[in-house]
XYZ file of C-alpha atoms in Angstrom:
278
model
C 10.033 1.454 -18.122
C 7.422 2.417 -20.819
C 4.118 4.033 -19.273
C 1.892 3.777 -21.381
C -1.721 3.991 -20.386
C -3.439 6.417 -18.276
C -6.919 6.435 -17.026
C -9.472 6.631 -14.357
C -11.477 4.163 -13.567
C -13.760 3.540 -10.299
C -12.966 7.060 -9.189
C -8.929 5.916 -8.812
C -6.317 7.648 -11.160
C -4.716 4.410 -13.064
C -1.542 4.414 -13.978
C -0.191 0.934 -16.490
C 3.800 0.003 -16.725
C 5.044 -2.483 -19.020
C 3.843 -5.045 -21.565
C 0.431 -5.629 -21.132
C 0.266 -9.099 -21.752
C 2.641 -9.747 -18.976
C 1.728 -11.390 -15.941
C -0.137 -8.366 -14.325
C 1.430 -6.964 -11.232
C -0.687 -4.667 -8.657
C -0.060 -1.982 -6.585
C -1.449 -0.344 -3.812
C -0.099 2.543 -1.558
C -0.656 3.485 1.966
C -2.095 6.368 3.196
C -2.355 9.731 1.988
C -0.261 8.685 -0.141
C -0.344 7.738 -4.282
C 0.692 5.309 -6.997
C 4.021 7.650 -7.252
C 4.918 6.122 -3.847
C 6.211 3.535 -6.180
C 8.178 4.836 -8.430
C 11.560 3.639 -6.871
C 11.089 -0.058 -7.965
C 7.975 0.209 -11.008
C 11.398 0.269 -13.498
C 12.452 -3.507 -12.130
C 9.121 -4.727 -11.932
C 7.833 -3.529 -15.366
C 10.450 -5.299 -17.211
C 8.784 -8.494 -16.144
C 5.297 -7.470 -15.508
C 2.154 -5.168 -16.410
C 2.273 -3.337 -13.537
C -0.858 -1.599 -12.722
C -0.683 1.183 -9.970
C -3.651 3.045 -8.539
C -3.955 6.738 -6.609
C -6.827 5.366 -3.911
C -10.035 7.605 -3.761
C -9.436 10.792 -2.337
C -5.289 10.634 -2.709
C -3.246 11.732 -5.506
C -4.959 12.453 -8.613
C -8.125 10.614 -7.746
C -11.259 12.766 -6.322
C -12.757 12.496 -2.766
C -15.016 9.259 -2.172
C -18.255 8.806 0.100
C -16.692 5.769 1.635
C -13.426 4.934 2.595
C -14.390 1.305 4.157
C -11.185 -0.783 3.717
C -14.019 -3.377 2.178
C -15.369 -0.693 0.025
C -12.115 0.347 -0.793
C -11.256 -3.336 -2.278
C -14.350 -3.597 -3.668
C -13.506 -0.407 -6.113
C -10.365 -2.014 -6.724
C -11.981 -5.520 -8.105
C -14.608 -3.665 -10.444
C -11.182 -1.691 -11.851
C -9.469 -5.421 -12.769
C -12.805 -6.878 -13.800
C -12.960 -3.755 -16.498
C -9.343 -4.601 -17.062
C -10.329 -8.779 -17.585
C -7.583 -9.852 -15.420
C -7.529 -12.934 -12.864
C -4.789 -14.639 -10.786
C -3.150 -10.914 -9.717
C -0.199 -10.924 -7.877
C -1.098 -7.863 -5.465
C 1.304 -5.908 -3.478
C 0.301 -3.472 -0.377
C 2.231 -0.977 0.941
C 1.144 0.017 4.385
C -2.508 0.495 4.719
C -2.891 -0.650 1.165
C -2.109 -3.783 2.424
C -5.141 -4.032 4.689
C -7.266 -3.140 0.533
C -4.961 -5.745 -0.454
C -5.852 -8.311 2.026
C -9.601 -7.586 1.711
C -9.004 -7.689 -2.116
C -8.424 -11.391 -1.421
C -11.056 -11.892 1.114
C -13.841 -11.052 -1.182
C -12.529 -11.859 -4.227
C -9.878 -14.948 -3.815
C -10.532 -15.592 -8.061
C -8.571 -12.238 -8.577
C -5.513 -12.235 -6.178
C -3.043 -15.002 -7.290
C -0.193 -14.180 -4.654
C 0.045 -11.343 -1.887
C 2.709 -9.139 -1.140
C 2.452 -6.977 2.240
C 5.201 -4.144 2.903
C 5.172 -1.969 6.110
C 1.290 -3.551 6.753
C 0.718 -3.208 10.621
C -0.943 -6.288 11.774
C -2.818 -5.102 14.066
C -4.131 -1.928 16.189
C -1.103 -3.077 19.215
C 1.274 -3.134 17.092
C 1.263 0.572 16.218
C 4.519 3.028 17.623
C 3.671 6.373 19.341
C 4.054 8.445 16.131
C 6.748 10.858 15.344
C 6.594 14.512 16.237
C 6.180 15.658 13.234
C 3.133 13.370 12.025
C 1.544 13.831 15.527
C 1.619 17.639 15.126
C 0.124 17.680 11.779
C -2.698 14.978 12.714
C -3.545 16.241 16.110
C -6.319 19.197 16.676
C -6.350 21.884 17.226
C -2.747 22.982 15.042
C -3.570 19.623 12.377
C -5.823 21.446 10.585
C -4.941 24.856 10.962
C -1.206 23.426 9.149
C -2.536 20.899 6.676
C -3.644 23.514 4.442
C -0.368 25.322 5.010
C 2.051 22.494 4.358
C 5.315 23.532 2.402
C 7.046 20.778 0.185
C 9.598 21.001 2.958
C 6.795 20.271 5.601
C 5.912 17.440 3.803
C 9.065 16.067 3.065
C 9.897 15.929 6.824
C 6.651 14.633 7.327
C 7.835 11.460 5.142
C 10.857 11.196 6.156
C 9.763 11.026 9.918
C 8.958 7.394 9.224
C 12.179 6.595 7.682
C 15.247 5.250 8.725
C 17.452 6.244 6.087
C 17.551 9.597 3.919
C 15.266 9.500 1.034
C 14.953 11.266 -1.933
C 11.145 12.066 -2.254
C 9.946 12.952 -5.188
C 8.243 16.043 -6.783
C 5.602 14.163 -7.970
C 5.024 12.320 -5.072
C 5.081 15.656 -2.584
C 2.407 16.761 -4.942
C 0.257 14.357 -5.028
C 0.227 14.153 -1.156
C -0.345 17.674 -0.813
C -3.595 16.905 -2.788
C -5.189 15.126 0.163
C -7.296 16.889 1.958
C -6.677 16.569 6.079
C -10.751 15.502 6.561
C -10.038 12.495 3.803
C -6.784 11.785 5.592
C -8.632 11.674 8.997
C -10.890 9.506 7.350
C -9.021 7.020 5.948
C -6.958 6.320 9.464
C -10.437 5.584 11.404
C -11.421 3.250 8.576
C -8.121 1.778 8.519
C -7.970 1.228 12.183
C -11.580 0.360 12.269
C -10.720 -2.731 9.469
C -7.735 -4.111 11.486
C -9.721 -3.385 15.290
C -12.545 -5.844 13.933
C -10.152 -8.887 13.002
C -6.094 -8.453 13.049
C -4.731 -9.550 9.469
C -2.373 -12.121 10.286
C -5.872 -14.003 11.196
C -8.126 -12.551 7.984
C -4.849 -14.066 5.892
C -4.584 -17.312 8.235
C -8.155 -18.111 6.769
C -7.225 -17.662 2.815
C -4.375 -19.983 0.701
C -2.452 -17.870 -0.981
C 1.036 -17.625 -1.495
C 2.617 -14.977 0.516
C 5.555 -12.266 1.069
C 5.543 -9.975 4.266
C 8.582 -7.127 3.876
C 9.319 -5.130 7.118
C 11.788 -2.653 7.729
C 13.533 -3.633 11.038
C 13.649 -0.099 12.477
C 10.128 0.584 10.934
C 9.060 3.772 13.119
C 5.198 3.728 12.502
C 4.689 -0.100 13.620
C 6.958 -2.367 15.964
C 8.907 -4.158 13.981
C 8.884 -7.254 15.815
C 5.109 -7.398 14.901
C 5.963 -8.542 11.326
C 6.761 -11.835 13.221
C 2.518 -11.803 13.680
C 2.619 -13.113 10.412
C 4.522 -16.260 10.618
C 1.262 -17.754 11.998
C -0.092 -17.652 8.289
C 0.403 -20.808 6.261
C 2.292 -20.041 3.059
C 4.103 -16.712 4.167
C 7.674 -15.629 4.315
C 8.530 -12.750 6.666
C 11.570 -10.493 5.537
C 12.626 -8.351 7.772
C 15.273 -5.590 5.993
C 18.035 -4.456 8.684
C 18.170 -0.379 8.818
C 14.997 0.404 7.188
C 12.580 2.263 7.809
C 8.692 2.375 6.990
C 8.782 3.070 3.491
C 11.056 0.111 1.548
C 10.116 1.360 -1.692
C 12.421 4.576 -1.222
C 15.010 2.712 1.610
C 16.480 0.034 -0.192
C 14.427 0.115 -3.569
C 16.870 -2.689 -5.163
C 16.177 -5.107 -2.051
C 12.656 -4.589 -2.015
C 12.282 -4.916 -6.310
C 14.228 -8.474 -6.660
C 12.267 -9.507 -3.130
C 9.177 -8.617 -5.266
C 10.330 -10.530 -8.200
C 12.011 -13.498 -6.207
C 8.703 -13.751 -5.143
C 6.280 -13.570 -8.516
C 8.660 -15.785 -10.003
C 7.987 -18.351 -7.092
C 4.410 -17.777 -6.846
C 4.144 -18.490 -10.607
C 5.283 -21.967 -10.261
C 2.542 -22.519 -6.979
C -0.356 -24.357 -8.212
C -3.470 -22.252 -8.637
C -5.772 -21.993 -4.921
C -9.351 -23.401 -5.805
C -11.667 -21.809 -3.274
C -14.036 -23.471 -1.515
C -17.654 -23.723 -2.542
């Protein structure tokens, strides 16, 4: 893997993998989380791509935004790859980034080539009563009182909650989460919720023609798993469901969820570009 470039741009923290005049490769991480949520699988994917991650506005190493609108949110993310001069994007979401990701491709259908949706709850029915430890740290009145408190080991239970496997989380990651603050994190949920309330995204994608790969952990424990199924309604998507994972792919089975990624850019490379309508 050779990092090479970093930068902020938009408000977001930008992090660049790989050669840069390979085909570019974006991705975007869930909540409260940052672009180190993909560390796992960036070595696999930047020997065949420019991989491009972000840290959203108010996560990681990227400061506090006035809006967190998922539209808003995608909107930031287009004026970063029109700066960069890149079209045709294969985008990847990971959770709630895949609700940015989808409205990436909504407003902009010029810039996303393919999409890529892992762990992205289709809609608000589909999410799980939360685990314990999430629930304690979100809910008032002990949420805020411990966000400001959180160990490393607080957190780390706090990610592992939503996996089904043990994970090694990194340092780098831990830190970067402990760097959101609980009003942003707050935030970012309603917004999320309020994107996804308004018009599920099985049906946002249904409307758009673009090549597609859904990646769900069958024992997912933050959205039913079945729900991935929402998405066979959407013409040109495949649905892979990964037995024994959890929520979070990227740190479960990084080698399945790397060559799913590239199985996929590969294929989408040979689909014929989608002209949008006038």
């Amino acid at each position: 893997m050779s990092e090479y470039n970093l930068e902020q741009s938009h408000g977001m923290h930008v992090i660049h993998d790989g050669p840069r005049e390979a085909p570019p490769l974006l991705l975007i991480h869930g909540s409260g989380f940052s672009g180190a949520s993909w560390n796992p699988v960036v070595p696999a994917l930047a020997g065949h791509h420019h991989v491009i991650r972000v840290d959203l506005p108010g996560c990681g190493q990227s400061p506090p935004a006035l809006s967190y609108d998922v539209p808003v949110q995608a909107g930031r993310v287009a004026a970063l790859l029109d700066d960069l001069g890149l079209r045709r994007v294969t985008t990847v979401g990971h959770s709630s980034g895949g609700y940015i990701a989808t409205a990436l491709a909504e407003q902009r259908p010029d810039l996303v080539r393919s999409l890529a949706l892992i762990s992205t709850g289709p809609s608000p029915d589909a999410l799980l009563p939360q685990p314990l430890p999430l629930r304690v740290l979100l809910a008032p009145p002990f949420g805020p009182l411990l966000w400001s408190r959180r160990s490393d080991a607080m957190i780390r239970r706090g990610i592992s909650a939503t996996c089904a496997r043990p994970v090694d989380i990194p340092d780098d990651l831990v830190a970067d989460v402990r760097g959101t603050t609980y009003r942003t994190f707050r935030t970012v949920l309603r917004r999320n919720t309020a994107y996804i309330a308004q018009r599920g995204v099985s049906e946002r994608l249904a409307a758009l023609e673009v090549p597609m790969l859904v990646i769900f952990g069958a024992a997912d424990r933050r959205w039913e798993p079945s729900s991935a199924h929402q998405y066979d309604a959407v013409p040109n998507a495949r649905v892979e469901l990964l037995p024994g994972v959890g929520h979070i792919p990227m740190f479960e089975a990084p080698e399945t969820t790397g060559e799913l990624l590239l199985g996929f850019t590969a294929t989408a490379a040979d689909s014929p570009p989608v002209i949008p309508n006038a």
